[in-house]
Tab-separated table of C-alpha atoms in Angstrom:
chain	number	residue	atom	x	y	z
A	1	UNK	CA	53.084	28.746	92.356
A	2	UNK	CA	54.933	26.492	94.831
A	3	UNK	CA	57.765	26.179	92.317
A	4	UNK	CA	58.044	29.945	92.104
A	5	UNK	CA	58.247	30.243	95.937
A	6	UNK	CA	60.891	27.530	96.014
A	7	UNK	CA	62.991	29.349	93.393
A	8	UNK	CA	62.670	32.665	95.273
A	9	UNK	CA	63.605	30.919	98.519
A	10	UNK	CA	66.682	29.313	96.905
A	11	UNK	CA	67.758	32.679	95.440
A	12	UNK	CA	67.350	34.363	98.846
A	13	UNK	CA	69.377	31.606	100.546
A	14	UNK	CA	72.117	31.911	97.909
A	15	UNK	CA	72.217	35.711	98.301
A	16	UNK	CA	72.431	35.461	102.094
A	17	UNK	CA	75.146	32.795	101.791
A	18	UNK	CA	77.112	34.936	99.324
A	19	UNK	CA	76.768	37.944	101.635
A	20	UNK	CA	78.002	35.909	104.619
A	21	UNK	CA	80.982	34.548	102.659
A	22	UNK	CA	81.844	38.042	101.403
A	23	UNK	CA	81.591	39.434	104.948
A	24	UNK	CA	83.806	36.719	106.400
A	25	UNK	CA	86.425	37.211	103.690
A	26	UNK	CA	86.473	40.983	104.342
A	27	UNK	CA	86.297	40.606	108.141
A	28	UNK	CA	83.181	42.771	108.476
A	29	UNK	CA	81.908	40.553	111.289
A	30	UNK	CA	85.124	40.824	113.282
A	31	UNK	CA	85.799	44.011	115.219
A	32	UNK	CA	89.105	45.408	114.108
A	33	UNK	CA	91.450	46.222	116.948
A	34	UNK	CA	93.838	49.054	116.331
A	35	UNK	CA	97.550	48.449	116.591
A	36	UNK	CA	97.684	50.676	119.674
A	37	UNK	CA	95.016	48.728	121.510
A	38	UNK	CA	96.729	45.403	120.743
A	39	UNK	CA	100.023	46.704	122.094
A	40	UNK	CA	98.470	48.299	125.187
A	41	UNK	CA	96.360	45.251	125.966
A	42	UNK	CA	99.371	42.980	125.679
A	43	UNK	CA	101.779	45.174	127.643
A	44	UNK	CA	99.300	45.781	130.453
A	45	UNK	CA	98.801	42.042	130.829
A	46	UNK	CA	102.548	41.521	130.935
A	47	UNK	CA	102.477	43.925	133.906
A	48	UNK	CA	105.777	44.129	135.770
A	49	UNK	CA	108.533	42.263	134.009
A	50	UNK	CA	112.202	41.720	134.752
A	51	UNK	CA	114.214	42.731	131.692
A	52	UNK	CA	117.708	42.261	133.103
A	53	UNK	CA	119.958	41.641	136.095
A	54	UNK	CA	122.870	43.450	137.640
A	55	UNK	CA	125.615	41.814	139.634
A	56	UNK	CA	127.479	44.346	141.758
A	57	UNK	CA	130.225	44.263	144.350
A	58	UNK	CA	130.883	46.621	147.209
A	59	UNK	CA	133.852	46.823	149.492
A	60	UNK	CA	133.493	48.105	153.051
A	61	UNK	CA	136.500	48.705	155.259
A	62	UNK	CA	136.923	49.431	158.958
A	63	UNK	CA	137.132	53.227	158.490
A	64	UNK	CA	133.485	53.314	157.380
A	65	UNK	CA	132.145	51.618	160.527
A	66	UNK	CA	132.036	53.970	163.515
A	67	UNK	CA	131.465	51.391	166.248
A	68	UNK	CA	134.678	49.456	165.625
A	69	UNK	CA	137.542	49.739	168.062
A	70	UNK	CA	140.589	51.574	166.684
A	71	UNK	CA	142.749	48.441	166.767
A	72	UNK	CA	140.333	46.473	164.549
A	73	UNK	CA	141.041	46.453	160.824
A	74	UNK	CA	138.676	44.614	158.483
A	75	UNK	CA	137.802	44.542	154.817
A	76	UNK	CA	134.573	43.041	153.454
A	77	UNK	CA	133.556	42.300	149.885
A	78	UNK	CA	129.826	41.853	149.366
A	79	UNK	CA	128.278	40.678	146.096
A	80	UNK	CA	124.769	41.851	145.253
A	81	UNK	CA	122.136	40.951	142.695
A	82	UNK	CA	119.470	43.392	141.494
A	83	UNK	CA	116.729	42.901	138.906
A	84	UNK	CA	115.954	45.577	136.302
A	85	UNK	CA	112.187	45.763	135.872
A	86	UNK	CA	109.513	47.900	134.219
A	87	UNK	CA	105.858	48.061	135.270
A	88	UNK	CA	104.030	48.007	131.932
A	89	UNK	CA	100.603	48.072	133.615
A	90	UNK	CA	101.021	51.872	133.904
A	91	UNK	CA	101.058	52.415	130.117
A	92	UNK	CA	98.230	54.571	128.729
A	93	UNK	CA	97.007	54.819	125.097
A	94	UNK	CA	98.636	58.244	124.675
A	95	UNK	CA	102.013	56.660	125.525
A	96	UNK	CA	102.109	54.930	122.130
A	97	UNK	CA	102.703	56.759	118.849
A	98	UNK	CA	102.648	54.900	115.549
A	99	UNK	CA	103.875	56.063	112.152
A	100	UNK	CA	102.400	53.416	109.850
A	101	UNK	CA	104.137	54.746	106.730
A	102	UNK	CA	107.672	54.363	108.070
A	103	UNK	CA	106.700	51.486	110.420
A	104	UNK	CA	107.994	53.221	113.554
A	105	UNK	CA	106.401	52.766	116.968
A	106	UNK	CA	107.343	55.047	119.859
A	107	UNK	CA	106.479	53.784	123.326
A	108	UNK	CA	106.788	55.839	126.510
A	109	UNK	CA	107.390	53.367	129.323
A	110	UNK	CA	107.381	54.022	133.076
A	111	UNK	CA	110.666	54.573	134.878
A	112	UNK	CA	112.987	51.621	135.214
A	113	UNK	CA	113.022	50.142	138.701
A	114	UNK	CA	115.507	47.939	140.489
A	115	UNK	CA	113.790	45.203	142.452
A	116	UNK	CA	114.813	42.315	144.634
A	117	UNK	CA	118.140	43.681	145.784
A	118	UNK	CA	119.707	40.683	147.470
A	119	UNK	CA	123.047	39.636	148.863
A	120	UNK	CA	124.642	36.879	146.845
A	121	UNK	CA	127.734	36.442	148.965
A	122	UNK	CA	129.293	38.432	151.796
A	123	UNK	CA	132.978	37.707	152.163
A	124	UNK	CA	135.437	38.743	154.845
A	125	UNK	CA	138.659	39.484	152.984
A	126	UNK	CA	140.874	40.691	155.807
A	127	UNK	CA	140.673	41.071	159.579
A	128	UNK	CA	143.372	42.169	161.965
A	129	UNK	CA	141.617	41.088	165.182
A	130	UNK	CA	138.898	38.401	164.959
A	131	UNK	CA	135.540	39.828	165.924
A	132	UNK	CA	133.173	39.462	162.997
A	133	UNK	CA	131.745	36.052	163.553
A	134	UNK	CA	130.395	36.954	166.989
A	135	UNK	CA	129.293	40.548	166.569
A	136	UNK	CA	125.897	40.727	164.858
A	137	UNK	CA	125.534	44.490	165.344
A	138	UNK	CA	128.753	45.257	163.483
A	139	UNK	CA	127.828	42.798	160.745
A	140	UNK	CA	124.458	44.549	160.302
A	141	UNK	CA	126.154	47.968	160.131
A	142	UNK	CA	128.502	46.703	157.447
A	143	UNK	CA	125.652	45.246	155.399
A	144	UNK	CA	123.587	48.440	155.779
A	145	UNK	CA	126.511	50.594	154.632
A	146	UNK	CA	127.095	48.299	151.664
A	147	UNK	CA	123.382	48.351	150.788
A	148	UNK	CA	123.350	52.162	150.738
A	149	UNK	CA	126.382	52.139	148.429
A	150	UNK	CA	124.721	49.680	146.049
A	151	UNK	CA	121.449	51.632	146.007
A	152	UNK	CA	123.405	54.781	145.159
A	153	UNK	CA	125.155	52.971	142.282
A	154	UNK	CA	121.815	51.663	140.992
A	155	UNK	CA	120.277	55.156	141.158
A	156	UNK	CA	123.074	56.386	138.884
A	157	UNK	CA	122.528	53.462	136.484
A	158	UNK	CA	118.738	53.852	136.240
A	159	UNK	CA	118.636	55.597	132.845
A	160	UNK	CA	121.806	54.113	131.398
A	161	UNK	CA	121.919	53.212	127.722
A	162	UNK	CA	122.256	49.546	128.727
A	163	UNK	CA	118.919	49.597	130.576
A	164	UNK	CA	117.220	51.435	127.726
A	165	UNK	CA	118.588	48.836	125.279
A	166	UNK	CA	117.196	46.030	127.474
A	167	UNK	CA	113.729	47.609	127.518
A	168	UNK	CA	113.888	48.359	123.776
A	169	UNK	CA	114.804	44.759	122.972
A	170	UNK	CA	111.909	43.469	125.061
A	171	UNK	CA	109.382	45.901	123.532
A	172	UNK	CA	110.634	45.213	119.978
A	173	UNK	CA	110.288	41.434	120.336
A	174	UNK	CA	106.928	41.855	122.091
A	175	UNK	CA	105.581	44.028	119.246
A	176	UNK	CA	106.879	41.619	116.592
A	177	UNK	CA	105.201	38.713	118.370
A	178	UNK	CA	101.948	40.636	118.952
A	179	UNK	CA	101.573	42.204	115.497
A	180	UNK	CA	103.337	39.543	113.463
A	181	UNK	CA	105.472	42.054	111.594
A	182	UNK	CA	108.687	43.984	112.118
A	183	UNK	CA	108.525	47.585	113.340
A	184	UNK	CA	111.268	49.975	114.329
A	185	UNK	CA	110.812	50.781	118.027
A	186	UNK	CA	111.754	53.902	119.968
A	187	UNK	CA	111.506	53.609	123.736
A	188	UNK	CA	111.187	56.747	125.832
A	189	UNK	CA	111.768	56.260	129.563
A	190	UNK	CA	109.679	58.251	132.020
């Protein structure tokens, strides 16, 4: 009798062990994340990322500054730097479409933003009568006028093919790293 119980116990242990090994090999104990959820989880944790930089120049002359005396003639060149960024924390599950047969992923990303607009170098190119170094108000007017010009240029560049290519390259490499395989990626802005 005790031998029979021992044999039954060994058979039960072997069956349970075989079941566990089969389950581990078929991943039945691991919850399977969908491709969409992996991408969304990863992109949301990336949050806001800088995908590129712009270096711009503006030129402001004396005719654009109202408070200058008529006998003053100046020309300024101001170099600017702006970061191209996308806030991926706004992505929702319905923003991702996957065609598994043709291995194409379409991702709708939020609008491209320009952040950290900063002056790299203001330069006085020409002045007829020296005034600039002592007149803070005029200097501020010149910088404000130049900033408005740069913001207008950036507004026009927002949905340029260059910016879309930057975002596409980031998303493509992110998906390859996250999923471990190559997918064709379509990025839709907005």
